[in-house]
Amino acid sequence: ENKMTEPQNLNPAKRYRRQDWPGELYENGSFYFAKRHLIEKGYLQGGKMAYYEMRAEHSVDIDIDIDWPIAEQRVLSFGYFGKEPLKEVKLLVCSIDGCLTNGRIYVTEDHKEMVSYDYRDIVGIDLLKKRGIQVRLMSDRDCSKTLSAMQLGCVTKVNVTNKLQVLKDWQEDMGLSWKEVAYLGNEESDVECLKQAGMSGVPADACAAAQKAAGYICKSRGGCGAVREFAEHIFLLLEKVNSARKQ
């Protein structure tokens, strides 16, 4: 009919900047509660209505194939905590080589070993301790001298041949459920620990088997901030736990 489109809630001459736009909500269809007479008429909504606003990480529609990687990235960013009630993490166990360090070992002419680490990871460990979370370390090899030089003040176990057994011993000694245990690993020797822990993570450069077993894949590589990043992921869980308690 040669009519022009007229905006209903926007003045094109006085548009918001994108950063200042208050945001929009859309219906995701996750759930509906309606009285029987409405449903019998074929309606899902009607009469007096109220809406529940879901967090972005909890609301992903998978309708076509390109929606899948979006959902996957949401899980990797925010984690999947399962259907069981959330519990506060009280212990983080971290594999040393490839997680706290980048896995490289430098050998001097007098046969002394040197490793590098990221100070951000040390800060992450300190932040975890301040939140009342114990941090314990383990390694397949004897790196006790290196750990002593780093002065982390964490319980450590070196020359470990069975990481899962050490993890179980620590969990039982502390009287924790598996939901209260977090694990950060990067090698095939960490796979069973990653599967058992309530929260599991790996650095970005972890082996394929470890990545497959983990619930969270860091954007940071081992020895380059992965421990700090995983600590932030744990803090996100604590926020969820505190929020659930308040509700």
Coordinates of C-alpha atoms in Angstrom, one line a residue:
E1 CA 0.0 0.0 0.0
N2 CA 3.1 2.2 -0.3
K3 CA 3.3 2.8 3.4
M4 CA 6.4 3.6 5.3
T5 CA 7.6 1.6 8.3
E6 CA 7.2 3.5 11.6
P7 CA 9.3 2.6 14.6
Q8 CA 7.2 2.0 17.8
N9 CA 9.8 2.5 20.5
L10 CA 12.7 4.4 18.8
N11 CA 13.3 7.9 17.6
P12 CA 15.8 7.5 14.7
A13 CA 16.8 11.1 15.2
K14 CA 17.8 10.5 18.8
R15 CA 19.2 7.0 18.8
Y16 CA 20.9 5.4 21.8
R17 CA 24.6 4.5 21.4
R18 CA 24.8 0.7 21.3
Q19 CA 26.7 0.8 24.6
D20 CA 23.9 2.8 26.3
W21 CA 21.0 0.7 25.0
P22 CA 19.3 -0.8 28.0
G23 CA 19.1 -4.2 26.4
E24 CA 16.4 -6.5 25.2
L25 CA 14.8 -9.7 26.3
Y26 CA 13.5 -12.5 24.1
E27 CA 11.4 -15.5 24.8
N28 CA 13.4 -18.7 24.9
G29 CA 10.6 -21.2 25.6
S30 CA 12.5 -23.0 28.4
F31 CA 9.3 -23.5 30.5
Y32 CA 5.7 -22.3 30.8
F33 CA 3.3 -22.5 33.7
A34 CA -0.3 -22.0 32.7
K35 CA -3.8 -22.9 33.9
R36 CA -5.5 -25.9 32.3
H37 CA -8.2 -23.8 30.5
L38 CA -5.6 -21.8 28.7
I39 CA -3.8 -25.0 27.5
E40 CA -7.0 -26.5 26.4
K41 CA -7.6 -23.5 24.2
G42 CA -4.1 -24.0 22.7
Y43 CA -2.5 -21.1 24.6
L44 CA 0.7 -21.1 26.7
Q45 CA 0.2 -17.5 27.9
G46 CA -2.7 -15.4 28.8
G47 CA -4.5 -13.5 31.5
K48 CA -2.2 -12.4 34.3
M49 CA 1.3 -13.0 33.3
A50 CA 4.8 -12.8 34.8
Y51 CA 8.2 -13.6 33.3
Y52 CA 11.4 -15.0 34.7
E53 CA 14.6 -13.5 33.4
M54 CA 17.3 -16.2 32.9
R55 CA 21.0 -15.6 32.9
A56 CA 22.7 -15.7 29.5
E57 CA 24.8 -18.7 30.3
H58 CA 21.7 -20.7 31.2
S59 CA 19.8 -19.8 28.0
V60 CA 20.9 -21.2 24.7
D61 CA 18.7 -22.5 21.9
I62 CA 20.1 -25.2 19.6
D63 CA 18.0 -25.1 16.5
I64 CA 20.6 -25.4 13.8
D65 CA 24.2 -26.6 13.6
I66 CA 25.8 -23.2 14.1
D67 CA 24.0 -22.8 17.4
W68 CA 26.0 -25.8 18.8
P69 CA 29.4 -24.0 19.1
I70 CA 27.7 -21.1 20.9
A71 CA 26.3 -23.5 23.5
E72 CA 29.7 -25.2 23.7
Q73 CA 31.5 -21.9 24.4
R74 CA 29.0 -21.0 27.0
V75 CA 29.7 -24.2 28.9
L76 CA 33.5 -23.7 28.5
S77 CA 33.2 -20.2 29.8
F78 CA 30.8 -20.7 32.6
G79 CA 31.1 -24.4 33.3
Y80 CA 28.6 -27.2 33.7
F81 CA 27.8 -28.0 37.3
G82 CA 25.3 -30.9 36.7
K83 CA 21.9 -31.4 38.2
E84 CA 23.1 -32.0 41.8
P85 CA 23.0 -29.2 44.3
L86 CA 26.1 -27.0 44.0
K87 CA 28.7 -27.3 46.8
E88 CA 31.4 -24.9 47.7
V89 CA 34.9 -26.0 46.5
K90 CA 37.2 -26.5 49.4
L91 CA 40.2 -28.1 47.7
L92 CA 42.1 -27.5 44.5
V93 CA 44.7 -30.0 43.4
C94 CA 46.9 -28.9 40.6
S95 CA 49.4 -30.8 38.5
I96 CA 52.7 -28.9 38.5
D97 CA 54.4 -29.6 35.2
G98 CA 52.3 -28.2 32.3
C99 CA 49.8 -26.4 34.6
L100 CA 51.7 -24.3 37.2
T101 CA 54.7 -24.3 34.8
N102 CA 54.8 -24.5 31.0
G103 CA 56.3 -27.9 31.1
R104 CA 59.7 -26.9 29.9
I105 CA 62.8 -27.8 31.9
Y106 CA 66.0 -25.9 31.4
V107 CA 69.2 -27.7 32.3
T108 CA 72.4 -25.7 33.1
E109 CA 75.9 -27.0 32.5
D110 CA 76.2 -28.0 36.1
H111 CA 73.1 -30.2 35.7
K112 CA 70.8 -27.9 37.6
E113 CA 67.1 -27.7 36.5
M114 CA 65.2 -24.4 36.0
V115 CA 61.5 -23.9 35.2
S116 CA 59.5 -20.8 34.5
Y117 CA 56.1 -19.8 36.0
D118 CA 53.7 -16.9 35.7
Y119 CA 53.3 -14.6 38.7
R120 CA 49.6 -14.4 37.9
D121 CA 49.2 -18.0 38.9
I122 CA 50.9 -17.4 42.2
V123 CA 48.4 -14.6 42.8
G124 CA 45.6 -17.0 41.9
I125 CA 46.8 -19.5 44.5
D126 CA 47.0 -16.7 47.1
L127 CA 43.4 -15.6 46.3
L128 CA 42.1 -19.2 46.6
K129 CA 43.7 -19.5 50.0
K130 CA 42.2 -16.2 51.2
R131 CA 38.8 -17.7 50.2
G132 CA 39.4 -20.7 52.5
I133 CA 40.3 -23.1 49.6
Q134 CA 43.2 -25.4 50.2
V135 CA 45.6 -25.7 47.2
R136 CA 47.7 -28.9 46.9
L137 CA 50.2 -29.8 44.2
M138 CA 51.5 -33.0 42.7
S139 CA 54.0 -34.1 40.1
D140 CA 55.1 -37.2 38.3
R141 CA 58.7 -36.3 38.9
D142 CA 60.9 -35.0 41.8
C143 CA 60.6 -31.2 41.6
S144 CA 60.9 -30.6 45.4
K145 CA 63.9 -28.2 45.0
T146 CA 62.0 -26.1 42.5
L147 CA 58.9 -26.0 44.7
S148 CA 61.0 -25.1 47.7
A149 CA 62.5 -22.1 45.7
M150 CA 59.0 -21.0 44.7
Q151 CA 57.9 -20.8 48.4
L152 CA 54.2 -21.5 47.7
G153 CA 53.4 -22.9 51.1
C154 CA 51.2 -25.7 49.6
V155 CA 51.1 -29.3 50.5
T156 CA 52.9 -31.2 47.7
K157 CA 53.5 -34.7 46.5
V158 CA 56.2 -35.6 44.1
N159 CA 57.3 -38.7 42.3
V160 CA 53.6 -39.7 42.0
T161 CA 52.9 -42.9 40.1
N162 CA 49.2 -43.0 40.8
K163 CA 47.7 -39.5 40.9
L164 CA 44.1 -40.7 41.4
Q165 CA 45.1 -42.6 44.6
V166 CA 46.8 -39.5 46.0
L167 CA 43.8 -37.4 45.1
K168 CA 41.5 -40.0 46.9
D169 CA 43.7 -40.0 50.0
W170 CA 43.6 -36.2 50.2
Q171 CA 39.9 -36.1 49.7
E172 CA 39.2 -38.7 52.4
D173 CA 41.7 -37.1 54.8
M174 CA 39.9 -33.8 54.5
G175 CA 36.4 -35.5 54.7
L176 CA 35.3 -33.9 51.5
S177 CA 32.8 -35.0 48.9
W178 CA 34.0 -35.1 45.3
K179 CA 31.8 -32.1 44.6
E180 CA 34.0 -30.1 46.9
V181 CA 37.2 -31.0 45.0
A182 CA 38.6 -29.2 42.0
Y183 CA 41.4 -30.6 39.8
L184 CA 43.6 -28.9 37.2
G185 CA 45.6 -31.3 35.0
N186 CA 47.0 -31.5 31.5
E187 CA 48.3 -35.0 30.7
E188 CA 46.9 -38.5 30.2
S189 CA 48.1 -39.3 33.8
D190 CA 45.5 -36.7 35.0
V191 CA 42.5 -38.0 33.1
E192 CA 41.1 -40.2 35.9
C193 CA 41.5 -37.3 38.4
L194 CA 39.7 -35.0 36.0
K195 CA 36.8 -37.4 35.6
Q196 CA 36.5 -37.9 39.4
A197 CA 36.7 -34.3 40.6
G198 CA 33.6 -32.3 41.0
M199 CA 35.1 -29.5 39.0
S200 CA 37.9 -30.1 36.5
G201 CA 39.9 -27.9 34.2
V202 CA 42.9 -28.1 31.8
P203 CA 45.1 -25.4 30.2
A204 CA 44.6 -24.6 26.6
D205 CA 47.6 -26.7 25.5
A206 CA 46.6 -29.8 27.4
C207 CA 46.7 -33.1 25.6
A208 CA 43.5 -34.3 23.7
A209 CA 42.6 -36.9 26.3
A210 CA 42.8 -34.4 29.2
Q211 CA 40.7 -31.9 27.3
K212 CA 38.1 -34.5 26.6
A213 CA 37.8 -35.4 30.3
A214 CA 37.7 -31.8 31.6
G215 CA 34.7 -29.7 32.3
Y216 CA 36.5 -26.5 31.6
I217 CA 39.2 -25.6 29.1
C218 CA 41.2 -22.5 29.9
K219 CA 42.0 -19.9 27.3
S220 CA 45.5 -19.6 28.9
R221 CA 48.3 -22.1 28.3
G222 CA 50.1 -24.0 31.1
G223 CA 52.5 -21.7 33.0
C224 CA 50.9 -18.7 31.4
G225 CA 48.0 -17.9 33.7
A226 CA 45.9 -21.1 33.5
V227 CA 45.9 -21.5 37.3
R228 CA 44.7 -17.9 37.8
E229 CA 42.0 -18.4 35.2
F230 CA 40.8 -21.7 36.7
A231 CA 40.7 -19.9 40.1
E232 CA 38.4 -17.3 38.6
H233 CA 36.2 -20.1 37.3
I234 CA 36.0 -21.5 40.9
F235 CA 35.0 -18.1 42.2
L236 CA 32.2 -18.1 39.7
L237 CA 30.9 -21.3 41.2
L238 CA 31.1 -19.7 44.7
E239 CA 29.0 -16.8 43.5
K240 CA 26.4 -19.3 42.2
V241 CA 26.5 -21.2 45.6
N242 CA 26.0 -18.0 47.6
S243 CA 23.2 -16.9 45.2
A244 CA 21.4 -20.2 45.7
R245 CA 21.7 -19.9 49.5
K246 CA 20.2 -16.5 49.5
Q247 CA 17.3 -17.7 47.4

